Structure formats: C-alpha cells, structure tokens
Coordinates of C-alpha atoms and ligand atoms in Angstrom, one line a residue:
M1 CA 109.5 122.6 106.1
N2 CA 106.1 123.9 106.9
I3 CA 104.0 121.7 104.6
D4 CA 102.6 118.6 106.2
I5 CA 100.7 115.9 104.4
L6 CA 97.8 113.8 105.8
L7 CA 96.8 110.8 103.8
G8 CA 95.0 107.4 104.1
L9 CA 97.0 104.2 104.5
Q10 CA 94.3 101.8 103.6
W11 CA 91.6 101.7 100.9
G12 CA 90.2 105.2 101.6
D13 CA 87.5 106.3 104.1
E14 CA 90.0 106.2 107.0
G15 CA 88.5 109.4 108.5
K16 CA 90.6 112.0 106.7
G17 CA 87.9 114.6 106.6
K18 CA 87.2 114.4 110.4
I19 CA 90.9 114.6 111.3
V20 CA 91.8 117.4 108.9
D21 CA 88.9 119.4 110.4
S22 CA 90.2 118.6 113.9
L23 CA 93.7 119.7 113.0
C24 CA 92.7 123.0 111.4
P25 CA 93.4 125.2 114.4
V26 CA 97.2 124.6 113.9
Y27 CA 97.2 125.2 110.1
D28 CA 96.6 128.3 108.0
V29 CA 96.0 126.6 104.7
I30 CA 94.4 123.2 103.7
A31 CA 95.1 122.0 100.2
R32 CA 93.7 119.1 98.2
F33 CA 96.2 117.6 95.8
Q34 CA 94.6 114.7 93.9
G35 CA 91.4 112.8 93.3
G36 CA 88.1 114.5 92.7
P37 CA 84.4 113.9 93.4
N38 CA 85.1 110.2 94.0
A39 CA 86.2 111.3 97.5
G40 CA 83.7 111.6 100.3
H41 CA 85.2 113.3 103.4
S42 CA 82.8 113.4 106.4
L43 CA 83.2 115.8 109.3
E44 CA 80.9 116.5 112.2
F45 CA 80.4 119.3 114.6
N46 CA 77.5 120.9 116.5
N47 CA 75.6 117.6 115.8
V48 CA 75.6 118.1 112.1
K49 CA 77.4 115.9 109.6
H50 CA 78.9 117.3 106.4
V51 CA 80.3 115.4 103.5
L52 CA 82.8 117.0 101.2
H53 CA 83.8 115.7 97.8
L54 CA 85.9 118.3 96.1
I55 CA 86.3 121.0 98.7
P56 CA 89.1 120.8 101.2
S57 CA 88.1 119.9 104.8
G58 CA 89.2 123.2 106.2
I59 CA 86.2 125.1 104.6
F60 CA 84.2 125.4 107.8
H61 CA 86.9 127.4 109.5
A62 CA 86.3 131.0 108.4
D63 CA 90.0 132.1 109.0
K64 CA 91.6 129.3 106.9
L65 CA 92.5 129.3 103.2
N66 CA 91.5 126.3 101.2
I67 CA 93.1 125.4 97.9
I68 CA 92.1 122.9 95.2
G69 CA 95.4 122.0 93.6
N70 CA 96.4 121.2 90.1
G71 CA 96.3 117.5 90.7
V72 CA 92.6 117.4 91.4
V73 CA 90.0 116.7 88.7
I74 CA 86.9 118.9 89.0
D75 CA 83.3 118.2 87.9
P76 CA 81.8 121.7 87.9
A77 CA 78.3 120.3 88.5
V78 CA 79.4 118.6 91.7
F79 CA 81.3 121.7 92.7
K80 CA 78.2 123.9 92.4
K81 CA 76.0 121.5 94.4
E82 CA 78.7 121.2 97.1
I83 CA 79.1 125.0 97.4
E84 CA 75.4 125.5 97.6
E85 CA 75.0 122.9 100.4
L86 CA 77.9 124.2 102.5
G87 CA 75.9 126.9 104.3
P88 CA 77.9 130.2 104.1
P89 CA 77.1 132.4 101.1
V90 CA 79.3 132.4 98.0
S91 CA 80.4 136.0 98.8
E92 CA 81.9 134.6 102.0
L93 CA 83.3 131.3 100.5
I94 CA 85.2 133.1 97.7
K95 CA 87.5 134.5 100.5
R96 CA 88.3 131.0 101.7
L97 CA 88.7 128.9 98.5
I98 CA 91.1 129.2 95.6
I99 CA 91.2 126.9 92.7
S100 CA 94.2 126.0 90.5
N101 CA 93.9 127.0 86.9
K102 CA 95.7 123.7 86.0
A103 CA 93.2 121.4 87.6
N104 CA 91.6 119.3 84.9
L105 CA 87.9 119.3 84.3
I106 CA 85.6 116.2 84.4
L107 CA 83.3 116.6 81.4
P108 CA 79.8 115.1 81.3
S109 CA 81.0 112.6 78.7
H110 CA 83.8 111.5 81.1
R111 CA 81.1 110.2 83.5
I112 CA 79.3 108.4 80.6
L113 CA 82.6 106.9 79.5
D114 CA 83.3 105.7 83.1
A115 CA 80.0 103.9 83.2
A116 CA 80.4 102.4 79.7
Y117 CA 83.9 101.1 80.5
E118 CA 82.8 99.6 83.8
M119 CA 79.8 97.9 82.1
S120 CA 82.0 96.4 79.4
K121 CA 84.3 94.9 82.0
G122 CA 81.6 92.7 83.4
S123 CA 82.8 90.7 86.4
S124 CA 86.3 92.2 86.3
R125 CA 84.9 95.7 86.9
I126 CA 86.7 98.0 89.3
G127 CA 83.7 99.1 91.3
S128 CA 84.4 102.8 90.4
T129 CA 82.3 105.5 91.9
L130 CA 81.4 106.4 88.3
K131 CA 82.3 110.1 88.8
G132 CA 84.3 110.3 85.6
I133 CA 87.7 110.1 87.4
G134 CA 89.5 107.6 85.2
P135 CA 88.4 109.1 81.8
S136 CA 89.3 112.6 83.0
Y137 CA 92.8 111.6 84.1
T138 CA 93.2 109.6 80.9
D139 CA 92.6 112.8 78.9
K140 CA 95.0 114.7 81.1
T141 CA 97.8 112.2 80.6
S142 CA 97.1 111.8 76.9
R143 CA 97.3 115.6 76.7
N144 CA 93.7 116.1 75.6
G145 CA 92.3 117.5 78.8
L146 CA 90.4 120.8 79.4
R147 CA 91.5 122.7 82.5
V148 CA 89.9 125.1 84.8
G149 CA 92.0 128.0 83.3
D150 CA 90.4 127.2 79.9
I151 CA 86.9 128.2 81.0
M152 CA 87.9 131.9 80.7
K153 CA 89.0 131.6 77.1
E154 CA 86.8 132.7 74.2
D155 CA 87.0 129.4 72.4
F156 CA 86.0 127.3 75.5
R157 CA 82.6 126.3 74.1
Q158 CA 84.2 125.2 70.8
R159 CA 86.9 123.2 72.6
Y160 CA 84.2 121.6 74.8
N161 CA 82.3 120.6 71.7
D162 CA 85.4 119.1 70.1
H163 CA 86.0 117.0 73.2
I164 CA 82.4 115.8 73.2
I165 CA 82.6 114.8 69.5
N166 CA 85.7 112.7 70.3
H167 CA 84.1 111.0 73.3
L168 CA 80.9 110.3 71.3
T169 CA 83.1 108.6 68.7
I170 CA 84.6 106.3 71.4
L171 CA 81.1 105.6 72.9
K172 CA 79.9 104.3 69.5
N173 CA 82.0 101.2 70.3
Y174 CA 79.9 100.5 73.4
D175 CA 76.4 99.2 73.6
F176 CA 75.5 101.8 76.2
K177 CA 72.5 104.1 76.4
F178 CA 73.0 107.6 77.8
D179 CA 71.6 111.1 77.8
L180 CA 74.3 113.7 77.5
K181 CA 71.9 116.6 77.8
E182 CA 70.8 115.4 81.2
Y183 CA 74.3 116.3 82.5
E184 CA 75.1 119.2 80.4
K185 CA 72.8 121.8 81.8
G186 CA 74.1 121.4 85.4
W187 CA 77.6 121.2 84.1
F188 CA 77.5 124.6 82.4
E189 CA 75.8 126.1 85.5
G190 CA 78.7 124.7 87.4
I191 CA 81.1 126.5 85.1
E192 CA 79.4 129.8 86.0
M193 CA 79.8 128.9 89.7
L194 CA 83.5 128.1 89.2
K195 CA 84.0 131.5 87.5
K196 CA 82.9 133.3 90.7
F197 CA 85.9 131.8 92.6
P198 CA 89.6 133.0 92.4
I199 CA 91.3 130.8 89.8
R200 CA 95.1 131.1 90.0
N201 CA 98.4 129.4 89.4
T202 CA 98.2 128.0 92.9
E203 CA 101.7 126.6 92.8
Y204 CA 103.0 130.1 93.2
L205 CA 100.6 130.8 96.0
V206 CA 101.5 127.7 97.9
N207 CA 105.2 128.4 97.6
E208 CA 104.8 132.0 98.6
L209 CA 102.7 131.1 101.6
S210 CA 105.3 128.5 102.6
V211 CA 108.1 131.2 102.3
K212 CA 106.0 133.4 104.6
G213 CA 106.0 130.7 107.2
K214 CA 102.3 129.8 106.9
K215 CA 101.5 126.3 108.0
I216 CA 100.0 124.2 105.2
L217 CA 98.3 120.8 105.4
A218 CA 98.0 118.8 102.2
E219 CA 94.8 116.7 102.4
G220 CA 95.0 113.4 100.6
A221 CA 92.0 111.6 99.1
Q222 CA 91.4 107.9 98.7
G223 CA 94.1 105.8 100.3
T224 CA 97.5 104.2 99.6
M225 CA 96.1 100.9 98.6
L226 CA 94.1 102.7 95.9
D227 CA 97.2 104.4 94.5
M228 CA 97.6 104.1 90.7
D229 CA 101.1 102.7 91.0
F230 CA 101.3 100.9 94.3
G231 CA 97.7 100.0 95.1
S232 CA 96.0 96.7 94.1
Y233 CA 96.2 97.5 90.4
P234 CA 93.9 97.5 88.4
F235 CA 91.5 97.9 91.3
V236 CA 92.7 101.4 92.1
T237 CA 91.9 105.0 91.3
S238 CA 93.6 107.0 88.6
S239 CA 95.8 109.3 90.7
N240 CA 98.8 109.0 93.0
T241 CA 97.3 109.1 96.4
I242 CA 100.7 108.8 98.1
S243 CA 102.9 111.5 99.6
S244 CA 104.7 112.2 96.4
G245 CA 101.4 113.0 94.9
A246 CA 101.3 116.1 97.1
C247 CA 104.4 117.4 95.4
T248 CA 103.1 117.0 91.8
G249 CA 99.5 117.8 92.8
L250 CA 100.4 121.2 94.4
G251 CA 103.7 122.1 92.7
I252 CA 105.9 121.9 95.8
S253 CA 109.4 120.5 96.4
P254 CA 109.9 117.4 98.6
K255 CA 112.3 119.7 100.5
L256 CA 109.3 121.6 101.9
I257 CA 107.6 118.6 103.4
G258 CA 107.6 118.2 107.2
D259 CA 105.4 115.6 108.8
I260 CA 103.6 113.0 106.8
F261 CA 100.6 111.8 108.8
G262 CA 99.3 108.3 108.0
I263 CA 95.7 107.8 109.0
F264 CA 94.2 104.3 109.4
K265 CA 91.1 102.7 110.8
A266 CA 91.6 100.3 113.7
Y267 CA 90.2 97.7 111.3
C268 CA 90.0 97.8 107.5
T269 CA 87.3 98.6 105.0
R270 CA 87.1 98.6 101.2
V271 CA 84.4 99.8 98.9
G272 CA 84.4 98.6 95.4
C273 CA 86.1 95.5 93.9
G274 CA 89.6 94.1 94.3
P275 CA 91.6 92.0 96.7
F276 CA 91.1 92.4 100.5
P277 CA 93.0 89.6 102.3
T278 CA 91.5 90.2 105.8
E279 CA 87.9 90.6 104.6
L280 CA 85.3 89.2 107.0
F281 CA 82.3 87.5 105.5
D282 CA 80.8 86.6 108.9
E283 CA 78.9 88.2 111.7
T284 CA 82.0 90.1 112.9
G285 CA 82.2 91.8 109.5
A286 CA 78.5 92.6 109.6
N287 CA 79.0 94.1 113.1
L288 CA 81.9 96.3 112.0
R289 CA 79.7 97.5 109.1
N290 CA 76.6 98.2 111.2
I291 CA 78.3 99.6 114.3
G292 CA 80.8 101.6 112.2
H293 CA 78.1 102.8 109.8
E294 CA 80.3 101.6 107.0
F295 CA 78.4 102.8 104.0
G296 CA 80.1 104.9 101.3
A297 CA 80.0 108.7 101.8
T298 CA 79.9 109.2 98.0
T299 CA 77.9 106.3 96.7
G300 CA 76.1 104.9 99.8
R301 CA 77.4 101.4 98.9
P302 CA 78.1 99.0 101.9
R303 CA 81.8 98.9 102.7
R304 CA 83.5 95.5 102.9
C305 CA 85.0 95.1 106.4
G306 CA 87.9 93.1 107.8
W307 CA 90.7 93.0 110.4
L308 CA 93.7 95.3 110.3
D309 CA 96.2 94.3 107.7
L310 CA 99.8 95.1 109.0
P311 CA 101.7 93.9 105.9
A312 CA 99.6 96.3 103.8
M313 CA 100.0 99.1 106.4
K314 CA 103.8 98.7 106.7
Y315 CA 104.0 98.9 102.9
A316 CA 102.0 102.1 102.9
I317 CA 104.2 103.5 105.7
M318 CA 107.3 102.7 103.6
I319 CA 106.0 104.2 100.3
N320 CA 104.8 107.4 102.0
G321 CA 107.6 107.9 104.5
I322 CA 105.0 108.2 107.3
T323 CA 106.3 110.1 110.4
K324 CA 103.2 109.8 112.6
L325 CA 100.2 107.6 112.7
F326 CA 96.6 108.6 113.5
M327 CA 94.1 105.8 114.4
T328 CA 90.4 106.2 114.0
K329 CA 87.3 104.2 114.8
A330 CA 88.6 102.0 117.6
D331 CA 85.4 102.9 119.4
V332 CA 83.5 100.7 116.9
M333 CA 85.2 97.6 118.3
S334 CA 84.3 98.3 121.9
G335 CA 82.6 95.2 123.3
F336 CA 84.5 92.8 120.9
K337 CA 85.9 89.9 123.0
T338 CA 89.0 89.5 120.9
I339 CA 90.5 91.5 118.0
K340 CA 92.6 90.0 115.3
V341 CA 95.5 91.6 113.4
C342 CA 97.0 90.2 110.3
T343 CA 100.8 90.1 110.7
S344 CA 101.8 88.1 107.6
Y345 CA 100.3 86.3 104.6
N346 CA 100.3 82.6 103.8
I347 CA 100.6 82.5 100.0
D348 CA 100.7 78.9 98.6
G349 CA 102.1 77.6 101.8
K350 CA 104.8 80.3 102.1
I351 CA 104.7 82.8 104.9
C352 CA 105.6 86.3 103.7
T353 CA 105.2 89.9 104.8
E354 CA 105.5 91.5 101.3
L355 CA 102.6 92.3 99.2
P356 CA 102.5 90.0 96.2
F357 CA 102.4 91.3 92.6
N358 CA 99.5 89.1 91.6
N359 CA 96.2 89.9 93.1
D360 CA 94.5 86.8 91.8
G361 CA 96.0 84.1 93.9
M362 CA 94.9 82.9 97.3
I363 CA 96.3 85.1 100.1
E364 CA 95.5 83.7 103.5
P365 CA 96.1 86.1 106.4
V366 CA 98.0 84.9 109.4
F367 CA 96.5 86.5 112.5
T368 CA 97.7 87.5 116.0
E369 CA 94.8 87.7 118.4
L370 CA 94.6 90.4 121.0
E371 CA 92.2 90.9 123.9
G372 CA 89.3 93.3 123.3
W373 CA 87.9 95.9 125.7
K374 CA 84.3 96.3 127.0
E375 CA 84.1 100.1 127.8
N376 CA 82.6 102.7 125.5
I377 CA 85.3 105.1 124.7
N378 CA 83.4 108.0 123.0
D379 CA 83.7 110.2 126.0
K380 CA 87.4 109.7 126.6
R381 CA 89.6 112.7 126.0
E382 CA 93.0 111.7 127.5
Y383 CA 95.1 108.7 126.3
N384 CA 95.5 107.6 129.9
E385 CA 91.7 107.2 130.3
L386 CA 91.6 104.5 127.5
P387 CA 91.1 100.9 128.5
V388 CA 94.3 98.9 129.0
A389 CA 93.4 96.4 126.3
L390 CA 93.0 99.3 123.7
K391 CA 96.3 100.8 124.8
N392 CA 97.9 97.4 124.3
Y393 CA 96.4 97.2 120.8
I394 CA 97.8 100.7 120.0
E395 CA 101.2 99.8 121.4
F396 CA 101.2 96.6 119.5
V397 CA 100.6 98.4 116.2
E398 CA 103.3 101.0 117.1
Q399 CA 105.8 98.2 117.9
Q400 CA 105.0 96.3 114.7
T401 CA 105.3 99.4 112.5
G402 CA 107.9 101.4 114.3
V403 CA 105.9 104.6 114.0
P404 CA 104.2 106.4 116.9
I405 CA 100.4 106.7 117.0
T406 CA 100.0 110.4 118.1
M407 CA 96.3 110.8 117.6
V408 CA 93.4 108.5 118.5
S409 CA 89.9 109.3 117.2
V410 CA 87.1 108.0 119.4
G411 CA 84.1 109.2 117.5
P412 CA 83.0 111.1 114.4
D413 CA 82.7 114.5 116.1
R414 CA 85.5 117.1 115.9
K415 CA 85.7 116.9 119.7
E416 CA 86.0 113.1 119.9
T417 CA 89.8 113.3 119.4
I418 CA 92.7 112.4 121.6
F419 CA 96.1 114.0 120.8
R420 CA 99.1 112.3 122.4
N421 CA 102.6 113.7 122.6
Ligands
GDP501 P1 87.4 109.9 104.7 O1 87.0 109.6 103.2 O2 88.8 109.3 105.0 O3 87.3 111.3 105.1 O4 86.4 109.1 105.6 P2 84.8 109.0 105.4 O5 84.2 110.3 105.8 O6 84.4 108.5 104.0 O7 84.4 107.8 106.3 C1 84.7 107.8 107.7 C2 83.4 107.7 108.5 O8 83.7 107.4 109.8 C3 82.6 108.9 108.5 O9 81.3 108.6 108.6 C4 83.1 109.7 109.8 O10 82.1 110.5 110.3 C5 83.3 108.5 110.7 N1 84.4 108.6 111.7 C6 85.6 109.2 111.6 N2 86.4 109.0 112.7 C7 85.6 108.2 113.5 C8 85.9 107.6 114.7 O11 86.9 107.7 115.3 N3 84.9 106.8 115.2 C9 83.7 106.6 114.6 N4 82.8 105.9 115.1 N5 83.4 107.2 113.4 C10 84.4 108.0 112.8
IMO502 P1 87.9 108.9 100.1 O1 88.7 110.2 99.7 C1 87.0 104.8 99.3 C2 87.4 103.4 95.1 C3 86.2 103.0 94.4 C4 86.7 102.0 93.4 C5 88.1 102.6 93.1 C6 88.1 103.4 91.8 O2 86.6 109.2 100.5 O3 88.7 108.0 101.0 P2 87.1 105.7 91.0 O4 85.9 106.4 91.3 O5 88.3 106.4 91.5 O6 87.2 105.3 89.6 O7 87.1 104.3 91.8 O8 88.5 103.4 94.2 N1 87.4 104.8 95.7 C7 87.3 105.0 97.0 N2 87.1 104.2 98.0 N3 87.2 106.1 99.5 C8 87.4 106.9 98.4 O9 87.7 108.2 98.6 C9 87.4 106.4 97.1 N4 87.6 106.9 95.9 C10 87.6 105.9 95.1 O10 85.2 102.5 95.2 O11 87.0 100.8 94.1
MG503 MG1 85.4 108.8 102.2

C-alpha cells in the first residue's frame, strides 16, 4: 500500500500544489489522475511563485518522476506553454515527466464548444474556466475522443479533421462567433511538444513502480464539492475528483491505496457559480479575499469567500475515506476577533447535517463561534508555537470530523509548513 492520495475537500484551490511540493521529499513519484488545464496549482520557493495547470506539482524536484495519468484531459497548447515557462530545458524535463497514451486530448473546438454552451445557459451558467474540460470529457464518455497515443498515428490529422467537422456541425446551433484558426496553430505546435515526451501505458508503469516499493503520491485537482457525482451538480467539473478517481485515473487497484490526505482551507472559497451556504457578502468576506489573495490561479476571477462548512467537509471525508487532514491558510485569519464554523444547516426550519439533493432552496448555515487569535503565524514552524486559540480551532475541527489534522500550512512558501505527528 504505497500509493497515497492528496485531494481537495472543498471547491478547489485548497492549496494542493503547495502541499504536494512540500511533501515531495518523501515520495518518488507524483501523478495527476484527473482534471486538466482548469486546475491552477500554485507553489512557492526561493521567493518565486509558480502556477501549474497540467503538470504534476513534483516537477521542480529533479529526482522525482511525474506522471500525467489516463484520467487527465490535455490541451497541447497549454502543455507547451507550461513546459516553456517552467525553467529547466526540455532535454531535462523529459527525464522527469511521462504522459499516459490514454489521456484524452482537448481540441481547439472543445474550448469553443465550452464557451458556446456556457453562453447559451445564460444566468444558469456553471462559471466554467472555459478550458474545454466538459466537451473533452463528453467526447471521451461518448467514445468519440482523441487520445495522446493517437498523435503518433499516420491518420491523426484526418481524424482531427473529422472531429472538427462534427464539432462545427454542433456549433451551427449556437449564435456564437469564433475563430478556430486562432487556436489551431498553437495547438499543433503543442502536439509537436507532446511528441518530445515519453508517452506510455502509464498504468503498467505505476503498478511496476508500486511493486518495486516506490512511494507514489496521486495529486488531485479541483475539490470534492466539484466532483461530477457528489459535488453540487450541475455546478461541478466533469471528472471524479474523489479518491476513487485516482484508481480509474491511473489504473490502480484500491488495494494499493495507503493514506488519503484531505486538504482544506481554514475557511472556504469557491470560484464560479453554484451553491455556497456559508458565503460571506460582507466586509469579512472581502477581508478573506484580500488578505488571502483569493483570486483564481487559472482565470484570475475573484473567489467567493465564506466560513468553514463542516457538514460539507464531513461529507467529503466520508466519500473519500480521508485518513489525515491538512489545513491551509489559517494565517489569513490572524487578527480576526472571532471565527465562525458552520456545524449544521437550517433548511426550511429543519436542522440537518446532511447535504440536501436540491441546490436551489434556502440553506441557512448554523454557526458555532470560536475565539480568534491576534498573532501573525507565518514564522511558526512547530505546532506548539501556534496561538492557543488557533490550536483550539484545529482541535475543534478534529473533534467534529474525527480525523487528525497532521499538517498545518502557515503561508504559501514551501517552508511555511508545520508537520504534526
Ligand atoms: P490549489 O489549486 O489547491 O493548488 O490551490 P491554488 O494554488 O489555486 O490556491 C491556493 C493559494 O493559496 C495559492 O496562491 C497558494 O500560494 C496560497 N497558499 C497555499 N497555502 C497557503 C497558506 O497556508 N497560507 C497562505 N497565506 N497562502 C497559501
Ligand atoms: P484546482 O485544481 C477551483 C470550477 C470552475 C467552475 C466549475 C467547472 O486549482 O483546485 P470547468 O472548467 O471544470 O468546466 O469548471 O469548476 N473549477 C475550479 N475551481 N479550482 C479548480 O481547480 C477548478 N477547476 C474547475 O470555476 O465553477
Ligand atoms: Mg487552484
């Protein structure tokens, strides 16, 4: 059981990139298993911030192997740009990054379809990142997709053209202007970049490495509340962001899974549309956004901010089988006089702790109020150095969820991390 999973318990942006990077010293392999360029995983070291979209967050460690698994959808144009911005030359990166031949491609027309669908939804739009995620996964599940392994085939260009013709036929139904040529050039340049990297049936590789005793960390994208089945449907992404997604997205048996780390912010954020029971529309919400720099790493959109939502978090812990919790961004709340935590919902006068099926009704959060702390905590490196009120907050969440919080992040830098046994 040497494959661990790290995934988000909220609506994404919990700090997965930073934590995966911090955990790298204990792993040999970092593998992405779902999502695509809708993800934006930030990590910081030596005073430089990097944002990764498709590439696993272990890429800055020269001795680690990174795998983009079959469950990921890849836009070659985004891939090329990301590779070029990383720093190390391609000749070096090809030793650190392997791509599944079964990962589906995001075509230029998928991005256009994404935008056309969103526009046609009007006020019920999802708030998608418009990276073509939904249309690409739709083609995958309807068995029409093109995969990374196909780029080596002689008839690839013909198959690409056939897909474009199909997509253009669909787009005739939408009053939506677009310029396919604008995307295509960069896309084909991206295909050439993809060809430089090892493309393999990575399911064999991951299982072989596991048999050899290598430590593997599966890095989730998005968060549990954006999961296609268990998130706030239809305001979700188009993949399974939960722990079982790691099995299908890498080709591994559940028997191989060891720890399942659930990462959460000490408060909540959501970018895009959909229900968010604890959302704050007041000054406190604005403070969380400004102090926490809560602006999307992929789209730059302001993130909606609110208090921690325990019913949602307990649900996420249950669905994923979380063994350990990691808490990020408590430092953002330093100086807050009081901190609220939602412990149940009031739905039409009934108190409940289960997430309702319908998203459209009024969910009123029931809060417990805890004392805040004044001290800045960015320079703390030991759990015992943390303010008593923060430790009380941490222990309250542990007691409510029944899962230990074994890591507390106190800033965006790799070093600003407290591990707790
Ligand atoms: P991801 O998608 O889960 O990897 O998270 P994002 O990178 O989209 O968003 C998290 C943001 O918070 C990034 O800007 C990180 O640099 C930053 N961050 C991560 N952990 C902490 C923390 O403990 N404190 C603070 N202040 N920032 C953090
Ligand atoms: P990381 O990995 C936060 C949100 C979008 C939108 C919905 C569907 O950085 O945590 P999509 O582009 O998948 O069609 O968008 O999901 N979303 C994210 N929100 N973090 C992400 O990724 C997200 N990826 C998608 O804002 O509401
Ligand atoms: Mg993000």
